[in-house]
XYZ file of C-alpha atoms in Angstrom:
746
model
C 167.192 27.920 -71.402
C 164.623 30.368 -72.714
C 161.369 28.768 -73.885
C 162.180 29.901 -77.411
C 165.099 31.917 -78.744
C 167.559 32.079 -81.591
C 169.919 34.097 -83.737
C 170.377 35.031 -87.380
C 173.295 34.139 -89.609
C 174.004 37.837 -90.217
C 172.908 41.276 -89.092
C 171.709 42.507 -92.491
C 170.278 41.117 -95.708
C 169.604 42.777 -99.055
C 166.198 42.856 -100.684
C 165.883 39.674 -102.721
C 168.452 37.773 -100.650
C 168.001 35.050 -98.054
C 168.693 35.097 -94.326
C 168.734 32.054 -92.045
C 167.572 31.807 -88.454
C 168.787 29.269 -85.911
C 166.033 28.624 -83.347
C 165.791 26.499 -80.216
C 162.627 25.494 -78.368
C 163.206 24.263 -74.841
C 162.143 20.632 -74.714
C 161.150 20.728 -78.374
C 157.690 21.362 -79.756
C 155.864 23.812 -81.974
C 156.531 27.529 -82.131
C 154.881 30.373 -84.000
C 156.811 32.855 -86.123
C 156.008 36.140 -87.797
C 157.985 39.072 -89.214
C 157.403 42.781 -88.622
C 159.068 46.017 -89.685
C 159.953 47.912 -86.532
C 159.078 51.581 -86.292
C 159.744 52.039 -82.569
C 161.173 49.353 -80.323
C 160.495 51.095 -76.986
C 157.779 49.318 -74.949
C 157.205 52.289 -72.623
C 153.513 53.271 -72.870
C 154.419 56.767 -71.634
C 156.600 57.267 -74.699
C 155.810 56.745 -78.359
C 154.971 53.118 -77.544
C 156.090 50.008 -79.316
C 155.219 50.376 -83.019
C 155.589 47.850 -85.810
C 154.154 47.042 -89.222
C 153.474 43.316 -89.722
C 154.685 41.971 -93.062
C 153.669 38.761 -94.752
C 156.387 36.193 -95.290
C 156.874 32.507 -95.889
C 158.191 32.259 -92.320
C 154.809 33.136 -90.842
C 152.920 30.393 -89.092
C 153.574 27.394 -86.878
C 156.732 25.340 -87.137
C 158.126 22.238 -85.498
C 160.924 23.165 -83.128
C 163.750 21.280 -81.489
C 165.921 22.094 -78.533
C 169.412 23.065 -79.625
C 172.087 22.999 -76.953
C 174.506 25.665 -75.819
C 177.852 24.131 -75.002
C 180.105 26.571 -73.191
C 183.801 26.009 -72.794
C 186.737 26.300 -75.170
C 189.097 23.530 -76.171
C 191.050 22.141 -79.102
C 189.423 19.269 -80.948
C 191.775 16.804 -82.644
C 189.381 14.555 -84.584
C 191.918 11.840 -85.370
C 195.150 10.746 -83.732
C 196.756 7.335 -84.174
C 198.924 6.098 -81.309
C 200.004 3.129 -83.384
C 200.526 -0.414 -82.140
C 203.902 0.017 -80.498
C 204.520 -1.481 -77.080
C 206.540 1.558 -76.046
C 205.208 3.638 -73.138
C 202.783 6.462 -73.942
C 203.348 9.833 -72.251
C 201.152 12.938 -72.183
C 202.896 16.240 -71.390
C 201.884 19.886 -71.135
C 202.881 23.158 -69.535
C 200.016 24.863 -67.703
C 199.196 28.194 -66.068
C 196.047 27.312 -64.092
C 193.568 29.988 -63.048
C 190.841 28.059 -61.180
C 192.532 25.428 -59.028
C 189.452 25.074 -56.828
C 187.020 24.508 -59.693
C 187.300 20.733 -59.558
C 188.695 18.222 -62.003
C 189.905 19.753 -65.272
C 191.332 18.017 -68.316
C 194.520 19.307 -69.926
C 195.136 16.659 -72.595
C 192.961 13.631 -73.271
C 193.043 10.772 -75.794
C 190.228 8.293 -76.431
C 190.080 5.272 -78.685
C 189.380 1.569 -78.682
C 187.463 1.763 -75.437
C 190.381 3.413 -73.592
C 190.606 7.031 -72.396
C 193.807 8.496 -70.985
C 193.547 12.000 -69.510
C 196.240 14.259 -68.087
C 194.543 16.837 -65.913
C 194.627 19.256 -63.049
C 192.638 19.822 -59.892
C 192.736 21.268 -56.389
C 195.479 18.803 -55.385
C 197.706 19.374 -58.386
C 198.202 17.279 -61.514
C 195.907 14.323 -62.135
C 195.797 11.338 -64.426
C 192.829 9.129 -65.287
C 192.836 5.853 -67.189
C 189.432 4.497 -68.160
C 189.141 1.118 -69.882
C 186.624 -1.692 -69.981
C 184.407 -0.114 -67.362
C 187.337 0.259 -64.971
C 188.889 3.551 -63.920
C 192.252 4.279 -62.346
C 193.168 7.705 -61.033
C 196.293 9.407 -59.782
C 196.574 12.737 -58.046
C 199.814 14.547 -57.245
C 198.406 15.476 -53.833
C 200.409 18.693 -53.983
C 198.506 21.867 -54.984
C 199.965 24.009 -57.758
C 200.225 27.779 -57.507
C 197.550 29.674 -59.387
C 198.728 31.786 -62.354
C 202.206 30.296 -62.414
C 203.759 27.986 -64.996
C 204.120 24.281 -64.255
C 205.100 21.239 -66.295
C 202.923 18.177 -65.828
C 203.104 14.700 -67.365
C 201.651 11.228 -67.115
C 203.056 7.988 -68.540
C 201.615 4.537 -69.015
C 204.248 1.783 -69.176
C 202.942 -1.616 -70.338
C 206.196 -3.431 -69.562
C 206.324 -2.310 -65.942
C 202.535 -2.285 -65.698
C 202.532 1.204 -64.183
C 200.680 4.474 -64.585
C 202.892 7.377 -63.473
C 202.236 11.072 -62.816
C 204.633 13.952 -62.141
C 204.617 17.733 -61.850
C 207.248 20.447 -61.489
C 207.081 24.247 -61.259
C 208.929 26.468 -63.708
C 209.842 28.758 -60.812
C 210.543 27.240 -57.414
C 208.506 28.589 -54.531
C 210.445 29.526 -51.425
C 207.743 28.512 -48.970
C 206.833 25.012 -50.154
C 207.739 22.230 -52.541
C 205.514 21.737 -55.589
C 207.357 18.866 -57.228
C 205.588 15.544 -56.920
C 205.575 12.024 -58.383
C 203.005 9.294 -58.049
C 202.519 5.807 -59.545
C 199.959 2.998 -59.520
C 199.854 -0.481 -61.040
C 197.541 -1.055 -64.010
C 195.835 -4.080 -65.550
C 197.675 -5.716 -68.428
C 194.997 -4.864 -71.021
C 194.919 -1.109 -70.351
C 197.334 0.131 -73.000
C 195.968 2.870 -75.301
C 196.759 1.995 -78.924
C 195.514 2.575 -82.424
C 193.304 5.252 -83.913
C 191.435 7.605 -81.634
C 190.814 11.290 -81.056
C 192.347 13.869 -78.729
C 191.091 16.915 -76.923
C 193.166 19.706 -75.400
C 191.709 21.652 -72.447
C 188.749 19.276 -72.107
C 187.787 15.591 -72.174
C 185.632 13.801 -74.700
C 183.421 11.422 -72.739
C 180.235 9.585 -73.697
C 179.714 11.662 -76.811
C 180.067 14.900 -74.839
C 182.940 17.194 -73.973
C 183.441 17.980 -70.300
C 186.016 18.896 -67.632
C 186.978 22.123 -69.376
C 190.250 23.656 -68.250
C 190.584 27.260 -67.052
C 193.961 28.814 -67.712
C 196.775 28.748 -70.226
C 198.271 25.675 -71.843
C 201.506 25.567 -73.811
C 203.145 22.831 -75.881
C 200.951 19.795 -75.194
C 202.596 16.615 -76.474
C 202.055 12.880 -76.803
C 205.226 10.785 -76.917
C 206.138 7.124 -77.107
C 209.341 7.186 -75.129
C 211.340 4.937 -72.851
C 212.561 7.977 -70.941
C 211.373 8.338 -67.369
C 208.958 11.011 -66.231
C 211.621 13.246 -64.699
C 213.533 13.207 -67.969
C 210.355 14.071 -69.828
C 209.624 16.969 -67.481
C 213.171 18.205 -68.045
C 212.600 17.997 -71.804
C 209.366 19.960 -71.451
C 211.017 22.656 -69.343
C 213.964 23.008 -71.709
C 211.799 23.898 -74.680
C 213.708 21.413 -76.815
C 211.980 19.332 -79.459
C 211.477 15.672 -78.614
C 213.141 12.923 -80.630
C 211.137 12.663 -83.886
C 210.989 8.871 -83.702
C 209.383 9.118 -80.261
C 206.914 11.860 -81.166
C 203.275 11.025 -81.734
C 202.002 14.630 -81.588
C 203.616 17.940 -80.708
C 201.206 20.865 -80.898
C 202.803 24.280 -81.305
C 200.353 27.051 -80.384
C 202.703 29.718 -81.771
C 201.799 28.609 -85.307
C 198.635 29.855 -86.999
C 197.812 32.277 -84.194
C 195.222 34.313 -86.153
C 193.297 31.176 -87.078
C 191.295 28.455 -85.361
C 193.759 25.822 -86.607
C 196.184 24.244 -84.142
C 199.266 22.795 -85.804
C 200.861 19.494 -84.874
C 204.564 19.602 -85.801
C 204.965 15.880 -85.185
C 205.273 13.356 -88.017
C 201.570 12.470 -87.977
C 200.389 16.047 -88.489
C 197.425 15.471 -86.195
C 196.178 19.048 -86.474
C 193.355 20.360 -84.309
C 190.748 23.094 -84.323
C 189.940 25.627 -81.642
C 186.366 25.409 -80.376
C 184.551 28.373 -78.785
C 187.204 31.036 -79.367
C 189.868 30.572 -76.696
C 192.379 33.430 -76.534
C 195.482 32.969 -78.635
C 198.612 35.151 -78.816
C 199.026 34.770 -75.068
C 202.381 34.963 -73.330
C 203.862 31.525 -72.806
C 206.310 30.136 -70.262
C 209.224 31.473 -72.288
C 208.027 35.065 -72.573
C 211.002 37.299 -71.837
C 209.177 40.594 -71.405
C 211.423 42.126 -74.063
C 208.809 41.680 -76.813
C 205.206 42.841 -76.568
C 203.985 42.203 -80.107
C 203.542 38.513 -80.750
C 204.288 38.819 -84.461
C 207.887 39.762 -83.621
C 208.551 36.598 -81.629
C 205.729 34.064 -81.964
C 207.689 31.478 -79.999
C 207.204 33.567 -76.866
C 203.436 33.448 -77.439
C 202.999 29.689 -77.596
C 200.115 29.575 -75.110
C 196.339 29.567 -75.426
C 194.080 30.762 -72.607
C 191.039 28.502 -72.299
C 187.904 29.207 -70.279
C 185.108 26.919 -69.176
C 182.589 29.650 -70.066
C 183.928 30.643 -73.518
C 181.506 30.657 -76.424
C 182.024 31.122 -80.134
C 179.781 29.645 -82.802
C 176.890 27.866 -81.086
C 176.616 25.726 -84.205
C 172.842 25.456 -84.243
C 171.184 23.994 -87.322
C 169.134 26.424 -89.459
C 165.453 26.371 -88.539
C 163.904 28.997 -90.812
C 165.050 30.458 -94.106
C 163.568 33.786 -95.145
C 163.776 35.058 -98.711
C 163.346 38.826 -98.338
C 160.919 40.186 -100.940
C 162.164 42.886 -103.294
C 159.404 45.260 -102.179
C 160.189 45.259 -98.455
C 161.444 48.729 -97.525
C 164.941 48.918 -96.140
C 164.676 49.194 -92.395
C 164.698 47.475 -89.013
C 162.893 44.137 -88.843
C 162.288 41.436 -86.262
C 161.407 37.782 -86.461
C 158.958 37.239 -83.601
C 158.947 33.808 -81.954
C 156.351 32.493 -79.526
C 155.397 29.326 -77.679
C 152.880 28.761 -74.919
C 155.725 29.251 -72.434
C 157.321 32.454 -73.729
C 158.387 34.673 -76.592
C 161.430 36.329 -78.102
C 162.434 38.226 -81.225
C 165.496 38.329 -83.441
C 166.356 41.696 -84.965
C 167.798 41.991 -88.454
C 168.189 44.765 -91.008
C 166.944 44.828 -94.574
C 169.215 46.706 -96.964
C 168.335 48.067 -100.365
C 169.394 45.716 -103.148
C 171.126 48.698 -104.780
C 172.399 51.023 -102.029
C 171.048 54.542 -102.315
C 168.322 53.687 -104.819
C 165.481 53.744 -102.267
C 166.759 56.782 -100.353
C 169.871 58.924 -100.031
C 169.707 59.022 -96.223
C 171.247 56.104 -94.338
C 171.011 55.017 -90.734
C 174.218 53.202 -89.784
C 173.319 50.576 -87.168
C 176.286 50.086 -84.767
C 176.284 46.295 -85.045
C 179.935 46.005 -83.997
C 179.004 47.607 -80.678
C 175.826 45.507 -80.449
C 177.975 42.379 -80.801
C 180.676 43.507 -78.366
C 178.078 44.299 -75.687
C 175.915 41.240 -76.449
C 174.945 39.255 -73.331
C 176.183 41.899 -70.860
C 175.502 40.138 -67.565
C 174.707 42.634 -64.810
C 173.851 40.838 -61.564
C 170.314 41.486 -60.383
C 169.118 43.169 -63.574
C 166.452 40.613 -64.532
C 164.929 40.722 -61.048
C 165.106 44.521 -61.035
C 163.114 44.957 -64.252
C 160.593 42.141 -63.725
C 157.632 44.130 -62.392
C 157.933 46.937 -64.936
C 158.435 44.460 -67.786
C 155.215 42.717 -66.784
C 153.318 45.998 -66.589
C 154.599 47.147 -69.964
C 154.273 43.773 -71.674
C 157.931 43.926 -72.641
C 160.399 41.087 -72.855
C 161.296 40.223 -69.250
C 164.635 38.526 -69.781
C 168.072 39.898 -69.027
C 171.443 38.175 -69.500
C 172.034 37.679 -65.777
C 169.011 35.374 -65.774
C 170.420 33.335 -68.644
C 174.204 33.100 -68.405
C 174.017 29.843 -70.362
C 174.234 31.935 -73.542
C 177.637 33.261 -72.550
C 179.025 36.637 -71.586
C 179.923 39.981 -73.149
C 183.309 41.632 -73.330
C 182.140 43.770 -70.401
C 182.147 40.729 -68.151
C 184.770 38.584 -66.489
C 185.265 34.904 -67.047
C 184.793 32.649 -64.032
C 188.579 32.633 -63.592
C 188.674 36.433 -63.240
C 190.120 37.224 -66.669
C 188.349 39.669 -68.949
C 186.213 38.426 -71.826
C 187.960 39.408 -75.062
C 185.898 37.567 -77.681
C 182.411 38.485 -78.873
C 180.263 36.353 -81.157
C 176.992 36.984 -82.969
C 176.492 33.252 -83.567
C 174.517 32.697 -80.382
C 171.410 34.279 -78.860
C 171.974 37.796 -77.487
C 168.871 38.377 -75.429
C 169.713 42.002 -74.647
C 169.743 42.969 -78.341
C 166.006 42.870 -78.945
C 163.080 45.234 -79.515
C 160.158 45.537 -77.142
C 162.760 45.492 -74.392
C 164.263 47.923 -71.899
C 167.545 47.497 -70.109
C 167.459 49.284 -66.773
C 165.194 51.040 -64.343
C 165.277 54.600 -65.570
C 165.918 57.133 -62.761
C 163.200 59.275 -64.337
C 159.807 57.723 -63.397
C 158.525 58.405 -66.922
C 161.712 57.195 -68.581
C 162.142 54.117 -70.733
C 165.563 52.908 -69.613
C 166.346 51.979 -73.209
C 169.668 51.177 -74.768
C 170.931 49.748 -78.034
C 168.400 48.630 -80.630
C 165.299 49.912 -78.843
C 166.925 53.297 -78.254
C 168.242 53.570 -81.816
C 164.726 53.028 -83.122
C 163.894 56.565 -81.943
C 166.003 57.802 -84.862
C 164.302 55.718 -87.538
C 160.908 56.422 -85.954
C 161.519 60.165 -86.271
C 162.526 59.796 -89.920
C 159.436 57.728 -90.644
C 157.088 60.169 -88.914
C 158.610 63.101 -90.804
C 158.351 61.380 -94.160
C 162.101 61.313 -94.668
C 163.028 58.288 -96.732
C 165.977 56.299 -95.424
C 167.857 53.053 -95.798
C 169.596 51.036 -93.116
C 173.153 49.729 -93.312
C 175.342 48.223 -90.590
C 178.901 48.318 -89.316
C 179.335 44.839 -90.756
C 178.346 46.139 -94.197
C 180.730 49.091 -93.992
C 183.556 46.833 -92.812
C 183.037 44.644 -95.887
C 182.269 47.315 -98.509
C 184.091 50.397 -97.243
C 183.674 53.971 -98.404
C 182.098 52.788 -101.663
C 178.972 51.870 -99.696
C 178.838 55.135 -97.755
C 179.347 57.135 -100.966
C 175.904 56.033 -102.150
C 174.322 58.274 -99.512
C 174.126 62.038 -99.114
C 173.921 61.757 -95.335
C 174.728 59.004 -92.839
C 173.369 58.990 -89.267
C 174.848 56.951 -86.434
C 173.083 55.318 -83.521
C 173.318 56.023 -79.808
C 176.624 54.312 -79.117
C 178.926 53.558 -82.091
C 181.826 52.797 -79.768
C 183.696 49.940 -81.456
C 185.335 50.139 -84.865
C 187.733 48.253 -87.055
C 190.396 49.860 -89.211
C 188.109 49.259 -92.168
C 185.048 51.002 -90.717
C 187.048 53.976 -89.475
C 188.860 54.327 -92.800
C 185.557 54.166 -94.656
C 184.017 56.974 -92.602
C 187.151 59.118 -92.915
C 187.217 58.665 -96.688
C 183.505 59.419 -96.915
C 184.047 62.703 -95.070
C 187.065 63.639 -97.187
C 185.055 63.183 -100.370
C 182.078 65.340 -99.440
C 179.906 63.077 -97.323
C 177.634 64.456 -94.627
C 177.743 62.689 -91.276
C 175.508 63.045 -88.195
C 176.888 61.470 -85.017
C 173.852 61.072 -82.743
C 175.504 59.354 -79.801
C 178.184 59.455 -77.165
C 181.430 57.599 -76.475
C 181.765 56.813 -80.153
C 184.768 55.717 -82.219
C 186.538 54.763 -78.996
C 187.884 51.184 -78.991
C 189.579 49.239 -81.746
C 188.324 45.757 -82.596
C 189.790 43.023 -84.775
C 187.348 40.838 -86.725
C 187.819 37.087 -87.021
C 189.853 36.170 -90.126
C 186.843 34.274 -91.480
C 184.634 37.345 -91.147
C 183.260 39.713 -88.503
C 180.861 37.173 -86.999
C 183.354 37.279 -84.110
C 185.228 40.310 -82.809
C 188.266 40.514 -80.548
C 189.055 43.410 -78.232
C 192.320 43.792 -76.318
C 191.939 46.503 -73.697
C 195.470 47.819 -73.683
C 196.659 50.915 -71.777
C 194.026 53.479 -70.773
C 190.311 53.962 -71.276
C 187.099 53.305 -69.379
C 187.279 49.533 -68.996
C 186.312 46.855 -66.531
C 189.453 44.831 -67.208
C 192.789 45.391 -68.884
C 195.027 43.237 -71.044
C 197.868 41.656 -69.078
C 201.483 42.652 -69.806
C 202.588 41.477 -73.225
C 199.039 40.683 -74.339
C 197.893 43.976 -75.842
C 198.034 42.873 -79.488
C 195.078 41.153 -81.128
C 195.472 37.527 -82.106
C 193.195 37.879 -85.129
C 195.394 40.342 -87.030
C 198.420 41.263 -84.896
C 197.237 44.860 -84.467
C 197.656 46.780 -81.230
C 194.511 46.972 -79.151
C 193.119 49.812 -77.118
C 191.700 53.267 -77.679
C 191.718 54.839 -81.120
C 192.938 57.941 -79.312
C 196.032 56.007 -78.178
C 196.474 54.772 -81.742
C 196.672 58.282 -83.162
C 193.060 58.552 -84.305
C 191.095 60.396 -81.593
C 187.357 60.769 -82.235
C 187.719 64.556 -82.257
C 189.758 64.299 -85.461
C 186.949 62.355 -87.136
C 183.675 63.819 -85.846
C 184.790 66.862 -83.852
C 184.063 65.534 -80.353
C 185.370 62.702 -78.200
C 184.577 60.908 -74.948
C 185.581 62.941 -71.907
C 183.278 62.174 -68.972
C 180.855 59.600 -67.655
C 178.217 59.407 -64.958
C 174.972 57.741 -63.985
C 172.119 57.236 -66.452
C 170.648 60.703 -65.832
C 169.994 63.367 -68.444
C 170.432 67.132 -68.314
C 169.577 70.047 -70.632
C 171.710 71.894 -73.163
C 172.204 75.634 -73.464
C 172.681 77.262 -76.848
C 175.950 79.165 -77.291
C 176.616 82.345 -79.243
C 177.679 80.230 -82.237
C 174.066 79.203 -82.857
C 173.585 82.617 -84.508
C 176.415 82.046 -86.985
C 175.057 82.243 -90.556
C 176.767 78.930 -91.311
C 174.157 77.144 -89.172
C 171.107 79.242 -90.023
C 169.400 76.077 -91.286
C 169.439 74.684 -87.729
C 167.310 77.527 -86.382
C 164.331 76.949 -88.664
C 161.223 76.456 -86.535
C 163.232 77.090 -83.362
C 162.859 80.850 -83.175
C 162.942 81.992 -79.548
C 164.732 78.789 -78.477
C 167.807 78.616 -80.702
C 169.300 81.797 -79.255
C 172.308 82.272 -76.966
C 171.272 81.103 -73.511
C 168.261 79.161 -74.805
C 167.689 75.905 -72.938
C 166.481 72.700 -74.612
C 166.592 68.959 -74.104
C 165.485 69.249 -70.476
C 163.201 66.213 -70.888
C 163.829 62.796 -72.337
C 162.969 59.107 -72.157
C 166.556 58.182 -71.328
C 167.446 59.538 -67.898
C 165.134 62.543 -68.111
C 167.246 64.762 -70.360
C 169.277 64.960 -73.555
C 172.805 65.216 -72.126
C 173.720 62.192 -70.083
C 175.533 58.993 -69.208
C 178.561 59.325 -71.491
C 179.535 62.721 -72.826
C 181.849 63.912 -75.614
C 183.457 67.308 -75.942
C 185.313 69.311 -78.569
C 189.070 69.768 -78.143
C 191.285 71.276 -80.856
C 194.369 69.730 -79.222
C 192.872 66.313 -79.999
C 191.840 67.155 -83.537
C 188.578 69.124 -83.455
C 188.779 71.312 -86.583
C 189.584 74.890 -85.684
C 186.679 76.177 -87.747
C 184.170 73.972 -85.883
C 181.224 75.681 -84.210
C 180.053 74.538 -80.787
C 176.434 75.636 -81.009
C 175.361 74.295 -77.609
C 176.839 72.675 -74.525
C 175.682 70.873 -71.427
C 177.935 71.216 -68.388
C 176.869 68.528 -65.922
C 177.190 69.310 -62.217
C 176.047 65.922 -60.924
C 178.950 64.591 -58.800
C 178.758 61.130 -60.380
C 180.096 62.636 -63.615
C 183.874 62.514 -63.641
C 186.635 62.676 -66.264
C 187.469 59.449 -68.066
C 190.793 57.808 -67.312
C 192.647 59.091 -70.355
C 191.836 62.699 -69.416
C 193.576 62.471 -66.052
C 197.216 63.043 -65.261
C 196.807 61.956 -61.645
C 193.856 61.070 -59.409
C 192.295 64.527 -59.807
C 191.154 66.771 -62.610
C 192.776 70.143 -61.953
C 190.482 72.330 -64.043
C 186.892 73.564 -63.686
C 184.058 71.213 -64.636
C 183.124 73.208 -67.726
C 186.463 72.265 -69.261
C 185.806 68.549 -69.209
C 182.407 67.491 -67.793
C 180.358 68.546 -70.751
C 178.739 67.589 -74.026
C 179.250 69.810 -77.080
C 176.910 69.997 -80.062
C 179.427 70.604 -82.795
C 179.210 71.495 -86.488
C 181.900 71.849 -89.128
C 182.246 71.734 -92.882
C 184.486 69.215 -94.621
C 186.163 69.231 -98.046
C 184.140 68.866 -101.249
C 180.936 70.322 -99.838
C 180.474 67.970 -96.905
C 179.730 68.567 -93.236
C 179.619 66.889 -89.822
C 177.300 67.409 -86.876
C 177.917 65.635 -83.559
C 175.870 65.637 -80.372
C 178.270 63.841 -78.018
C 175.740 62.320 -75.600
C 174.428 58.798 -75.204
C 171.063 60.041 -73.913
C 170.511 62.627 -76.647
C 168.237 60.533 -78.846
C 166.057 59.765 -75.812
C 164.803 63.350 -76.069
C 163.567 62.890 -79.634
C 160.179 61.285 -78.789
C 159.120 63.850 -76.171
C 155.669 65.316 -76.963
C 155.259 63.016 -79.932
C 158.537 64.169 -81.497
C 157.309 67.796 -81.408
C 160.173 69.327 -79.428
C 163.352 71.334 -80.100
C 165.652 68.286 -80.093
C 163.569 66.505 -82.708
C 163.250 69.661 -84.810
C 166.998 70.233 -84.637
C 167.698 66.726 -85.942
C 165.044 67.062 -88.646
C 166.612 70.339 -89.791
C 170.007 68.664 -89.858
C 168.885 65.722 -91.933
C 166.966 67.829 -94.444
C 169.879 70.224 -94.999
C 172.486 67.469 -95.061
C 170.377 65.580 -97.615
C 170.198 68.710 -99.786
C 172.884 68.322 -102.491
C 173.774 72.012 -102.283
C 177.451 71.990 -101.247
C 178.452 73.452 -97.934
C 180.994 76.250 -98.397
C 184.607 75.095 -98.084
C 185.982 75.281 -94.548
C 186.860 78.837 -93.603
C 185.013 80.450 -96.492
C 181.404 81.391 -95.930
């Protein structure tokens, strides 16, 4: 655990509203808090330097802190389940698709009550059963390993008449090389029968006030029965998919019901419904998936499985520690709550919005908080050790997610069972989404190695230094308020990497552009993946990496549709909405974190972009080179590059005023650009970034840079360089209400 850390209840708050912070102090004790408005979040002393403006608030000062736990691992919590007082045998059944057979004892279905705990589980030697009562414990193991990533039926049964605890397992598909069926039994004490009111847990065990033995893999149709039938008959019932006799059913959970929600429905007579904890993956193919249907909404019965992981995380559930009422006179902008103890420090970034959008300024910076959330806690092995010496020298935050995996993973990581992480949550600390922090050792000795919030602060720092008033809004705000929010601004600027979007955010931007908005895309690899927000709100986001795209993992067959809303996952390009059709350029190539210069094209002399050349005489001419220095990789064009392509939707009247063709061999076409293992054309056709301008209907316009490292060139020479001047010219003209001529006329 970090000495002190926390998270906010939302990314943005309006002037006059209240935001809550959940804070944990390792071991408990006092912590100090203060709030500052962030001008520049880059700690590199060779750059503009970390800059902030302290602001007075009621949160300032010393506070009593407590340690708040992080409990990883998903499960289903059933808070009440009555087994009744019957003397009939009790049986626990489930169908499992295990993914970590060597990870030790794992619970599949557990019931506790009246001092008795009965757990059906799984381990390295197959199915297991544990009966704990009165300080005694009995265990059974099938002693026959089960095949990883294959479906098996397992069951245990406690028979008070015969005084036996029984266990059995059977595969859904028989292996040719060995037998996986097994049965075991052991005698039990007479007073061991589970009866009465208790609670159940699926995919974990409740024990001593804690939840442990989390299961890795899929579970389908867990059941609790009171039946005289033998175990083999019960396994046959489970394999058949038939419903048990109602009179014998205590609980029968059907995971195909309520898939978009966290509610797990019990179809038995008791209606002992449960709740998913820590965002396990729903809408997963079950044992009856035929392969004929790939969208779960068309045949939910074939998607009656949930994939649980021992390292899942959703809502950490911490109690609020500080409540901050944002004063009406705080300027809209980037803020941070700074936390400090004698042992360490941290900060929590949040955004202050104008109470009435557009009243403070008609320029908006759109913080890519969907992408921040999706990438939150990106564990890269060795990163914390790699940055330690430079972090100490710079006085920056020294932590990286690989040093603190207890806060969970990002969707760019794999679970411990090898499956890709599909759920992202903002309700937990994300220690790589801070200011005063850098993310990697920049290949340029003078570089900052910034990403995300620290990098995006170059944009707001430039605006502040140039006296250009602005407000800050977020993806979460646009998702909730749509084009009506964007319409309050004359110009909207993106951050470095606005990669992830919902239908709502993409629709809002498209509508804004159709109705005369001006949009400046200052990043690379933007508008790329689709996300589905949690039905209760975008505090959690789901991503299904279907089909192509640059990705570390892919959705398995039949699992390409989001559970949260039933929509197809994957690239917006594959869904008929390529980035080129929105902002003129789209992701085409990727390489190492190194930057390269741009060269102005003939189009820079077009009268339509005369406003761009102001103050750039002698540079903004065909063949003129700029952006050859930068704090991100040493140049303006780098890491992930976007290009114009009319076949993918770039408007035919668009002007490419400059391009950077990258010769570094690490830069290669992205997957969706390839037809086979090679790219058959010359590099200038694909390995490039295009600075692109075009007018839109109703007097609007779009300018896109198509490079993740572009904004790293803004601070060079104290923001007195061609890249910074170009962006300043853009913002001033785009903020001018004078309409741009209609496309193709002027």
